[in-house]
Short mmCIF file of N, CA and C in Angstrom, two decimals:
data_model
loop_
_atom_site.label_atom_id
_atom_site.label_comp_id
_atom_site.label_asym_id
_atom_site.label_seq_id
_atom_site.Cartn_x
_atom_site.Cartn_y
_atom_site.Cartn_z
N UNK A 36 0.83 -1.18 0.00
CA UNK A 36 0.00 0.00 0.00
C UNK A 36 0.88 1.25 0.00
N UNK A 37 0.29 2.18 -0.70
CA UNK A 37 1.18 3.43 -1.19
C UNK A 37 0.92 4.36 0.11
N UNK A 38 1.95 5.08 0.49
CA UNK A 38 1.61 6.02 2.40
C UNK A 38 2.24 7.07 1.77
N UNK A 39 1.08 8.60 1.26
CA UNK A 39 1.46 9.58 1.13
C UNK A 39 0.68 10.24 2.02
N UNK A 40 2.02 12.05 2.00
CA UNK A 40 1.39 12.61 2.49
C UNK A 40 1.19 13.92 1.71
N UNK A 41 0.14 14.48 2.54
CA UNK A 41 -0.28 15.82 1.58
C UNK A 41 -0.19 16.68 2.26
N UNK A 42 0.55 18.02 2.10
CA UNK A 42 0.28 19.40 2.83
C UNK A 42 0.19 20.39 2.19
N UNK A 43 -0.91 21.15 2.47
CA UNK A 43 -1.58 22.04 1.81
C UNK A 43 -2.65 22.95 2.84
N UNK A 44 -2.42 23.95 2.55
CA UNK A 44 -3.10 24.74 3.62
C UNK A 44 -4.49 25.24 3.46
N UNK A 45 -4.73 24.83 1.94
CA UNK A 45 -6.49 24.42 1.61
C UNK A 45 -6.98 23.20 2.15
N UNK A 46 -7.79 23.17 3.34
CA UNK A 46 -8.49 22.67 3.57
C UNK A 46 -9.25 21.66 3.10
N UNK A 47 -10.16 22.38 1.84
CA UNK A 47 -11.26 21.77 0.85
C UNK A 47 -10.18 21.03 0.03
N UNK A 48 -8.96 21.24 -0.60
CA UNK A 48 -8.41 20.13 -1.55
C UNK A 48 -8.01 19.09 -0.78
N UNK A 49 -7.07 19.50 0.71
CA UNK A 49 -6.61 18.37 1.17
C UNK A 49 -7.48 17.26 1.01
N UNK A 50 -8.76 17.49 1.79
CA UNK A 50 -9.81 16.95 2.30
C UNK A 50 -10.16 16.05 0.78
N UNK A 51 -10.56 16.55 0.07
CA UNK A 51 -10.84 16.19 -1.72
C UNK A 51 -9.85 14.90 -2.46
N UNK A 52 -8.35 15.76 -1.66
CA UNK A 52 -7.30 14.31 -2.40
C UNK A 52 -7.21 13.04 -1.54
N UNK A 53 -7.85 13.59 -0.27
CA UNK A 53 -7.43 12.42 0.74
C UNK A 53 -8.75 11.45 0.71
N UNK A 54 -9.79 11.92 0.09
CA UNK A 54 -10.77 11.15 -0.20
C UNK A 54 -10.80 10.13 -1.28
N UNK A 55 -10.46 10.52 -2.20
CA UNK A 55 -9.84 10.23 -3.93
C UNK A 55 -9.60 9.00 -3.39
N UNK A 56 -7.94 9.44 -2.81
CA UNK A 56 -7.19 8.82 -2.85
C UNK A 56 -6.91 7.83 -2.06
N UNK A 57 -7.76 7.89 -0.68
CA UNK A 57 -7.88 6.72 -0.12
C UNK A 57 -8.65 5.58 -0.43
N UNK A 58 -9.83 5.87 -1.83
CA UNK A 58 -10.65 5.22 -2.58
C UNK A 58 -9.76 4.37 -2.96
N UNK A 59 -8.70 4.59 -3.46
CA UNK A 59 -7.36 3.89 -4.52
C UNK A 59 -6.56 3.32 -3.98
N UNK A 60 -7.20 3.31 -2.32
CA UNK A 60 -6.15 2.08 -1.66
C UNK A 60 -4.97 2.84 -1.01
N UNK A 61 -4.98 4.27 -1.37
CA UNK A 61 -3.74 4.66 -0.64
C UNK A 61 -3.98 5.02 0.33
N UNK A 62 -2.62 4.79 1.72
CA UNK A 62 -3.21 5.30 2.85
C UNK A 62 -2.26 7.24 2.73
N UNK A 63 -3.33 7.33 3.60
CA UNK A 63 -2.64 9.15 3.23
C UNK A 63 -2.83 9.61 4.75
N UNK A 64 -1.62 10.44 4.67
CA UNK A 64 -1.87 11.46 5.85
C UNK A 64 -1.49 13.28 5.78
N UNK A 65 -2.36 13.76 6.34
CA UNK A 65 -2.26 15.58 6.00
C UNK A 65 -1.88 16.09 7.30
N UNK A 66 -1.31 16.81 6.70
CA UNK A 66 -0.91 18.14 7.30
C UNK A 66 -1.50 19.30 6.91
N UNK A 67 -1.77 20.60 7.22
CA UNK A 67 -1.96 21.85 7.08
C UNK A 67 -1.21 22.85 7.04
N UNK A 68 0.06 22.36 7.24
CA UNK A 68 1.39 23.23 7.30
C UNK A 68 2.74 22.70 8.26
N UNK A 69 3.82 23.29 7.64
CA UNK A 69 5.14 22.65 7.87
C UNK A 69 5.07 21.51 9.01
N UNK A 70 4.56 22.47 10.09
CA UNK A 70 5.41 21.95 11.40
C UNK A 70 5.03 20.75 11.77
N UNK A 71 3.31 20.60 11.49
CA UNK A 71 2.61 18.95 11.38
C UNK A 71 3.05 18.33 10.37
N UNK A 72 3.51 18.80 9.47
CA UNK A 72 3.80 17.69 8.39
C UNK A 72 5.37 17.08 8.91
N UNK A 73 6.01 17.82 9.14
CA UNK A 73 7.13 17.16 9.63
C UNK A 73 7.21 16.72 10.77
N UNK A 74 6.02 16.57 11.80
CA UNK A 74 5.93 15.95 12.84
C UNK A 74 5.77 14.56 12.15
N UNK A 75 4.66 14.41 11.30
CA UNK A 75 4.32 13.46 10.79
C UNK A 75 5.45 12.43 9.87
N UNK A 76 6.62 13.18 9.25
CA UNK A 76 7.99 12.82 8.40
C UNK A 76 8.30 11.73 9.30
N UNK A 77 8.67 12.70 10.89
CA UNK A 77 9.23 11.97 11.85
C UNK A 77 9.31 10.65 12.42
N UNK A 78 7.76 10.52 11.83
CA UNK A 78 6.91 9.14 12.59
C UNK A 78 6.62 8.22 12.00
N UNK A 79 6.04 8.91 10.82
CA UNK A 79 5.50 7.48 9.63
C UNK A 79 6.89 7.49 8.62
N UNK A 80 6.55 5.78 8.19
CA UNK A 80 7.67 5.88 6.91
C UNK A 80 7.04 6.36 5.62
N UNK A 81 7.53 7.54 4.78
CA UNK A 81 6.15 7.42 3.75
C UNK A 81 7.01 7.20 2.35
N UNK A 82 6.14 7.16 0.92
CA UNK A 82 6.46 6.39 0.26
C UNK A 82 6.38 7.91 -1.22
N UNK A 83 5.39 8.87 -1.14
CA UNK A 83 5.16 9.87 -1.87
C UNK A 83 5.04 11.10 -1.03
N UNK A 84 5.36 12.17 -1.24
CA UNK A 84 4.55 13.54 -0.43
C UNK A 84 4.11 14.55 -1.63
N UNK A 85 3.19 14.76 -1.55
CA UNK A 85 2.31 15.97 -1.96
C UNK A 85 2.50 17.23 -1.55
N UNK A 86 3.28 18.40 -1.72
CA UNK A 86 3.30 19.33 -1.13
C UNK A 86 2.74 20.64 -2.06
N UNK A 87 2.12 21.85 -1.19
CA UNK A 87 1.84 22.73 -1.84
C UNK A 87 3.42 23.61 -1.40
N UNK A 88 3.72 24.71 -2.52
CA UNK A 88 4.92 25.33 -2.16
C UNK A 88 4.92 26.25 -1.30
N UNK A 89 3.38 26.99 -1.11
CA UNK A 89 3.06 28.29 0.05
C UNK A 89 2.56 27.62 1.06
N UNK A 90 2.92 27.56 2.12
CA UNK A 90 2.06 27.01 3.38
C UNK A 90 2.24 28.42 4.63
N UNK A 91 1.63 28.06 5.27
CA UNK A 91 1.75 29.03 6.27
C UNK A 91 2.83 29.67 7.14
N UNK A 92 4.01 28.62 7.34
CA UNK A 92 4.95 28.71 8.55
C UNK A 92 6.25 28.38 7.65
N UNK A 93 6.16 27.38 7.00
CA UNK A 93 7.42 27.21 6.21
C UNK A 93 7.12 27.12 4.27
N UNK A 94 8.02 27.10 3.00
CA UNK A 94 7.81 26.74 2.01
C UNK A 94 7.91 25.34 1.63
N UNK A 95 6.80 25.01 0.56
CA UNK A 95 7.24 23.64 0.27
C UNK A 95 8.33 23.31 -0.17
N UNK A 96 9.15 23.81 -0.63
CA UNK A 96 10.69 23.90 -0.92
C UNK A 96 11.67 23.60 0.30
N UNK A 97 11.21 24.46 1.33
CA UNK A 97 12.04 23.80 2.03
C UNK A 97 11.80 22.39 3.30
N UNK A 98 10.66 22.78 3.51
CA UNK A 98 10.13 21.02 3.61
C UNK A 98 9.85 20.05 2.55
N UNK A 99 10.71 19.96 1.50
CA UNK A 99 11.07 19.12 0.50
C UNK A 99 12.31 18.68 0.97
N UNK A 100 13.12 19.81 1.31
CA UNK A 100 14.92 19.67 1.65
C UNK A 100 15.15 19.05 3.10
N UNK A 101 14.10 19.18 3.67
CA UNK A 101 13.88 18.46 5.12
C UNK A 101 13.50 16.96 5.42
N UNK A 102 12.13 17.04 4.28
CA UNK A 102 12.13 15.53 3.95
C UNK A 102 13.05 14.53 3.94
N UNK A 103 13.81 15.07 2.62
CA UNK A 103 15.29 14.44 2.03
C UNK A 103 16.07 14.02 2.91
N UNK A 104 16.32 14.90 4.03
CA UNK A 104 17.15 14.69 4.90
C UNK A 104 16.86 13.42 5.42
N UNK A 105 15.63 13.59 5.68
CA UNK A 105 15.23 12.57 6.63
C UNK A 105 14.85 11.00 6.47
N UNK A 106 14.75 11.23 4.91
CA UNK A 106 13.70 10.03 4.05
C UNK A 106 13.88 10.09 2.48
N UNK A 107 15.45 10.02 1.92
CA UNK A 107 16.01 10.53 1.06
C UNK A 107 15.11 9.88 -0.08
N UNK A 108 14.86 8.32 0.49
CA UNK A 108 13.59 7.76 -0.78
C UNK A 108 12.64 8.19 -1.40
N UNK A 109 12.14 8.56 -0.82
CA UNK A 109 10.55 9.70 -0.71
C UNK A 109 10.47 10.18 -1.89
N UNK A 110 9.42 10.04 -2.91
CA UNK A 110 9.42 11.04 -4.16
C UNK A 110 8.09 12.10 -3.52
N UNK A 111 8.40 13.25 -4.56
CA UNK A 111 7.99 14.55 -3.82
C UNK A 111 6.94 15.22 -4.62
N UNK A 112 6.07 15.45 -5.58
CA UNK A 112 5.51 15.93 -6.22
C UNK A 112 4.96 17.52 -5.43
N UNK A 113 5.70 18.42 -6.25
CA UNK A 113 5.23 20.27 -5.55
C UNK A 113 4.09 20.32 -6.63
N UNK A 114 3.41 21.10 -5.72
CA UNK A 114 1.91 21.35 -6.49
C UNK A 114 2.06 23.20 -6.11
N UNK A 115 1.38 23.85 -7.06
CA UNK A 115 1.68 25.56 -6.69
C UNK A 115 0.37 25.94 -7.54
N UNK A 116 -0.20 27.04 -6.95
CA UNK A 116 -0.95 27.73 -8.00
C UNK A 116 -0.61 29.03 -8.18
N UNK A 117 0.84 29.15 -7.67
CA UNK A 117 1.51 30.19 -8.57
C UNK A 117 2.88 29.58 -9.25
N UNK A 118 2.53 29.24 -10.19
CA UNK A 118 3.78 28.52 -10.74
C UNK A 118 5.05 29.50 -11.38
N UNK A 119 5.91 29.19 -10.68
CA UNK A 119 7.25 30.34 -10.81
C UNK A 119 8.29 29.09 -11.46
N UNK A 120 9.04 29.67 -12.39
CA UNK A 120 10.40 28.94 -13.16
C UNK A 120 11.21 28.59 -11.96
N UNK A 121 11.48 29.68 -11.53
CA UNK A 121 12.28 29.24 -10.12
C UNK A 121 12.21 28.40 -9.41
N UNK A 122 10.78 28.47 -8.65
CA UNK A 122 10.43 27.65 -7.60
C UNK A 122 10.42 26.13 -8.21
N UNK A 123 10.69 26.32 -9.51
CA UNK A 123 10.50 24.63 -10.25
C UNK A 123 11.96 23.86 -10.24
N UNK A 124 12.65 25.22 -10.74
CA UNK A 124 13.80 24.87 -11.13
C UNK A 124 14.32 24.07 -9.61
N UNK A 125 14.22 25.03 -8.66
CA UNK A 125 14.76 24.80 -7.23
C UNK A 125 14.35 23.69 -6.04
N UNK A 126 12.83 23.11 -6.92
CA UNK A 126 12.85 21.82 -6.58
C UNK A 126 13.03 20.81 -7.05
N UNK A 127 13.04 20.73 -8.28
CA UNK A 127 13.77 19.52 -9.44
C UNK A 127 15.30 19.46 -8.65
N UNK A 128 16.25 20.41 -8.37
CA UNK A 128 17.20 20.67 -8.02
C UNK A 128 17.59 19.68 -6.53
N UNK A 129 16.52 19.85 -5.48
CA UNK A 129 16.26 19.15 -4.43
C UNK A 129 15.88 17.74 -4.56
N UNK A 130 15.31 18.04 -5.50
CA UNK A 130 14.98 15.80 -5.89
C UNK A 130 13.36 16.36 -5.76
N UNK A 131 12.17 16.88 -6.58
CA UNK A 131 11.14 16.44 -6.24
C UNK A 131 11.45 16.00 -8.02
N UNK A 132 10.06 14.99 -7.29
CA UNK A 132 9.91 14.16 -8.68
C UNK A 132 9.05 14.54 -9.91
N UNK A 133 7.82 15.47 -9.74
CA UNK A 133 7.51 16.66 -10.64
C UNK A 133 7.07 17.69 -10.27
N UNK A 134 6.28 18.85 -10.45
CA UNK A 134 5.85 19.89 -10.24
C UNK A 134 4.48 20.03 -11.08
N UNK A 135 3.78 20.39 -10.60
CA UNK A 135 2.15 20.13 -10.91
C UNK A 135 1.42 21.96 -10.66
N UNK A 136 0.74 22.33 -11.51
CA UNK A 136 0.28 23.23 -11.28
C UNK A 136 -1.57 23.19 -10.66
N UNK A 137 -2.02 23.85 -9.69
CA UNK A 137 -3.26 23.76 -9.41
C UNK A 137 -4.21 24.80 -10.30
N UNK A 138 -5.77 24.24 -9.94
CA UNK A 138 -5.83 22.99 -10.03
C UNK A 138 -5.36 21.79 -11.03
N UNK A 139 -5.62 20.44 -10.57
CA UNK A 139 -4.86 19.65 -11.24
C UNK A 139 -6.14 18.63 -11.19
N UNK A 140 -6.27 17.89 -12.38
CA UNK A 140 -6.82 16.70 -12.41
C UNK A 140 -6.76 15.93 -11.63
N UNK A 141 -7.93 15.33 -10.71
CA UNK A 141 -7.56 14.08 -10.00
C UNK A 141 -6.52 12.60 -10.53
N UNK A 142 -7.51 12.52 -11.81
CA UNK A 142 -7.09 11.09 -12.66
C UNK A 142 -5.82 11.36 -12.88
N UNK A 143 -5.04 12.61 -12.97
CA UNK A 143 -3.83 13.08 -13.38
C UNK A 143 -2.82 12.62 -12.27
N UNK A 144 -3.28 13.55 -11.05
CA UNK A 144 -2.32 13.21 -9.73
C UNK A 144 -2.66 12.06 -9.15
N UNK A 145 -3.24 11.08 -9.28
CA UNK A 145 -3.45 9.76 -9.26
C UNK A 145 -2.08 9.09 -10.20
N UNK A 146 -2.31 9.09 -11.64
CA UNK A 146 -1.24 8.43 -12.36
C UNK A 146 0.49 9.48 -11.82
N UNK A 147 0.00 9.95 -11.53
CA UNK A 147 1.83 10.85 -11.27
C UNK A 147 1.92 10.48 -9.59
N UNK A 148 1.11 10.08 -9.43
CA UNK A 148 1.23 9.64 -7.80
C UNK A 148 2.07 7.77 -7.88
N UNK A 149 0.96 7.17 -9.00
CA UNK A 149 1.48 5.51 -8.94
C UNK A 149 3.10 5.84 -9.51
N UNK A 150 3.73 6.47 -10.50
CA UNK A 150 4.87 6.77 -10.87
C UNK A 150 5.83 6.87 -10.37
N UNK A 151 5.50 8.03 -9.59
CA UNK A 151 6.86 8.31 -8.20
C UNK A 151 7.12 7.14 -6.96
N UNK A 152 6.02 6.54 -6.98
CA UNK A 152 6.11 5.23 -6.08
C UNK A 152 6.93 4.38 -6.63
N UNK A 153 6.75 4.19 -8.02
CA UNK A 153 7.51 2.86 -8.71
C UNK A 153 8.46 3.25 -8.78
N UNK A 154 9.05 4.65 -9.17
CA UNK A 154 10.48 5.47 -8.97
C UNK A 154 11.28 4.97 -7.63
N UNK A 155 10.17 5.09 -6.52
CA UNK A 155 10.84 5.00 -5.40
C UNK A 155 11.07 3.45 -5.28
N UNK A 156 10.57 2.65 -5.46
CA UNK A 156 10.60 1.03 -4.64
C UNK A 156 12.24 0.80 -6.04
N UNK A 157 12.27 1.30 -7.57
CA UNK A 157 13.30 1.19 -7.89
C UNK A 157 14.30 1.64 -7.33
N UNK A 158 14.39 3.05 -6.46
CA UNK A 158 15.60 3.62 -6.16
C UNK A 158 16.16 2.30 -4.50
N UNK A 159 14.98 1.96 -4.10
CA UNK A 159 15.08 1.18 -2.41
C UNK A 159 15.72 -0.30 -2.83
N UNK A 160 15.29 -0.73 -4.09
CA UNK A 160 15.84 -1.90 -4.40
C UNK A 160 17.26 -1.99 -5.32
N UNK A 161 17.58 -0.87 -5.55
CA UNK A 161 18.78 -0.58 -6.27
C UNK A 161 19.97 -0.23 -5.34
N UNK A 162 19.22 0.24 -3.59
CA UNK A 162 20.35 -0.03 -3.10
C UNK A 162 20.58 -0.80 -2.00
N UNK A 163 19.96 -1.94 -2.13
CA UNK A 163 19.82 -3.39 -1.85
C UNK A 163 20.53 -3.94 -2.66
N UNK A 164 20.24 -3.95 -3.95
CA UNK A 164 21.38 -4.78 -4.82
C UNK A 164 22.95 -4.37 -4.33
N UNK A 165 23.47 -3.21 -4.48
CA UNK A 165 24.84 -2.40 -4.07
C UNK A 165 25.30 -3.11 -3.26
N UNK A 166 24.33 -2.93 -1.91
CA UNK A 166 24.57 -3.15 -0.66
C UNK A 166 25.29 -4.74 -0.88
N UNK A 167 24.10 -5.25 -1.33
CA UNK A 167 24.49 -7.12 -1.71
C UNK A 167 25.69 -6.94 -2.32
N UNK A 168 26.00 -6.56 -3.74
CA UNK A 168 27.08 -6.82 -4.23
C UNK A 168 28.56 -6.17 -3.57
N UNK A 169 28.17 -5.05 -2.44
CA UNK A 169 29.62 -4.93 -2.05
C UNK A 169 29.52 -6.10 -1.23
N UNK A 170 28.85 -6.45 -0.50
CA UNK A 170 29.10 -7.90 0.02
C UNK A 170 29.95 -8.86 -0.47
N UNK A 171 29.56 -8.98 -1.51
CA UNK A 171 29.63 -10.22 -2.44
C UNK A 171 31.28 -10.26 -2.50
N UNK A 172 31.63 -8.53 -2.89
CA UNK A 172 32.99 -8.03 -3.64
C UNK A 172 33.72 -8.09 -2.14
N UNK A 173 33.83 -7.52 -1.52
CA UNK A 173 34.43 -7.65 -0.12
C UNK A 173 34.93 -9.35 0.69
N UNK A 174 33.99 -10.40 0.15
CA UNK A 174 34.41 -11.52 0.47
C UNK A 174 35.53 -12.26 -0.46
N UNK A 175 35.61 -11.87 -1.99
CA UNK A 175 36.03 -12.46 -2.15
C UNK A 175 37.61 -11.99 -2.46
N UNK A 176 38.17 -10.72 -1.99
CA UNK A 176 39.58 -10.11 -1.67
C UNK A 176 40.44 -11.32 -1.23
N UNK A 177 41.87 -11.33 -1.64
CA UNK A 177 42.65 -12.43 -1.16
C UNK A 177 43.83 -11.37 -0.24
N UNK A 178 44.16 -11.49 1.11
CA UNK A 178 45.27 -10.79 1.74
C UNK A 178 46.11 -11.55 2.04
N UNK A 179 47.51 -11.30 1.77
CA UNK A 179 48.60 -12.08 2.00
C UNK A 179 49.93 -11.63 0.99
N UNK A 180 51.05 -12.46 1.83
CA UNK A 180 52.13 -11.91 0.67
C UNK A 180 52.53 -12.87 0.04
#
């Protein structure tokens, strides 16, 4: 099961995607702004985040860079309904995985939602393999003269 979260300081959309989207099997959890959402980072493992870029207390930009820190897997989709070059550029830059302008199609952020998941379980199992193969490479070193 897919565990995103959404923060957004509209009310009526949170409420709207978390309905959607728990239809679709995903479990979701919201925030209303920074400081709950990263209470929430703290606690759950999650798998997508939804962020709007204006929130009340902090930017989604930089609770994108906080995420990361914390949960480098995490794909990030910024949602804005003021869409700035910048603010795009500067989260592509951070690792989100796209940038979405509001409003946005449900059926839309649904398919860009299953995406970034499959992004992510590739990036978690790619470094599982590593992990394995330095294993692998580390055993078979010969020391001696």
């Amino acid at each position: 099961m897919i565990r995103i979260l959404i923060v957004d300081d509209e009310h009526q959309l949170v409420e709207a995607f978390r309905k959607k989207l728990s239809k679709e099997g995903i479990e979701v959890y919201t925030a209303l702004n920074g400081k709950d959402a990263i209470n929430i980072i703290k606690n759950e493992s999650l798998d997508v985040g939804l962020f709007d870029i204006r929130l009340p207390d902090i930017d989604g930009v930089e609770l994108l860079a906080r995420l990361k820190e914390m949960q480098p897997t995490v794909e990030v989709i910024m949602l804005t309904g003021h869409a700035s070059v910048n603010t795009a550029i500067q989260s592509m830059k951070l690792g989100a995985y796209d940038y979405l302008a509001k409003p946005c199609k449900l059926a839309e952020l649904h398919s860009v939602i299953l995406k970034a998941y499959e992004k992510k379980q590739l990036k978690e199992k790619n470094i599982v393999l590593e992990e394995h193969l330095h294993r692998i490479e580390s055993r078979d070193r010969l020391i001696g003269e």
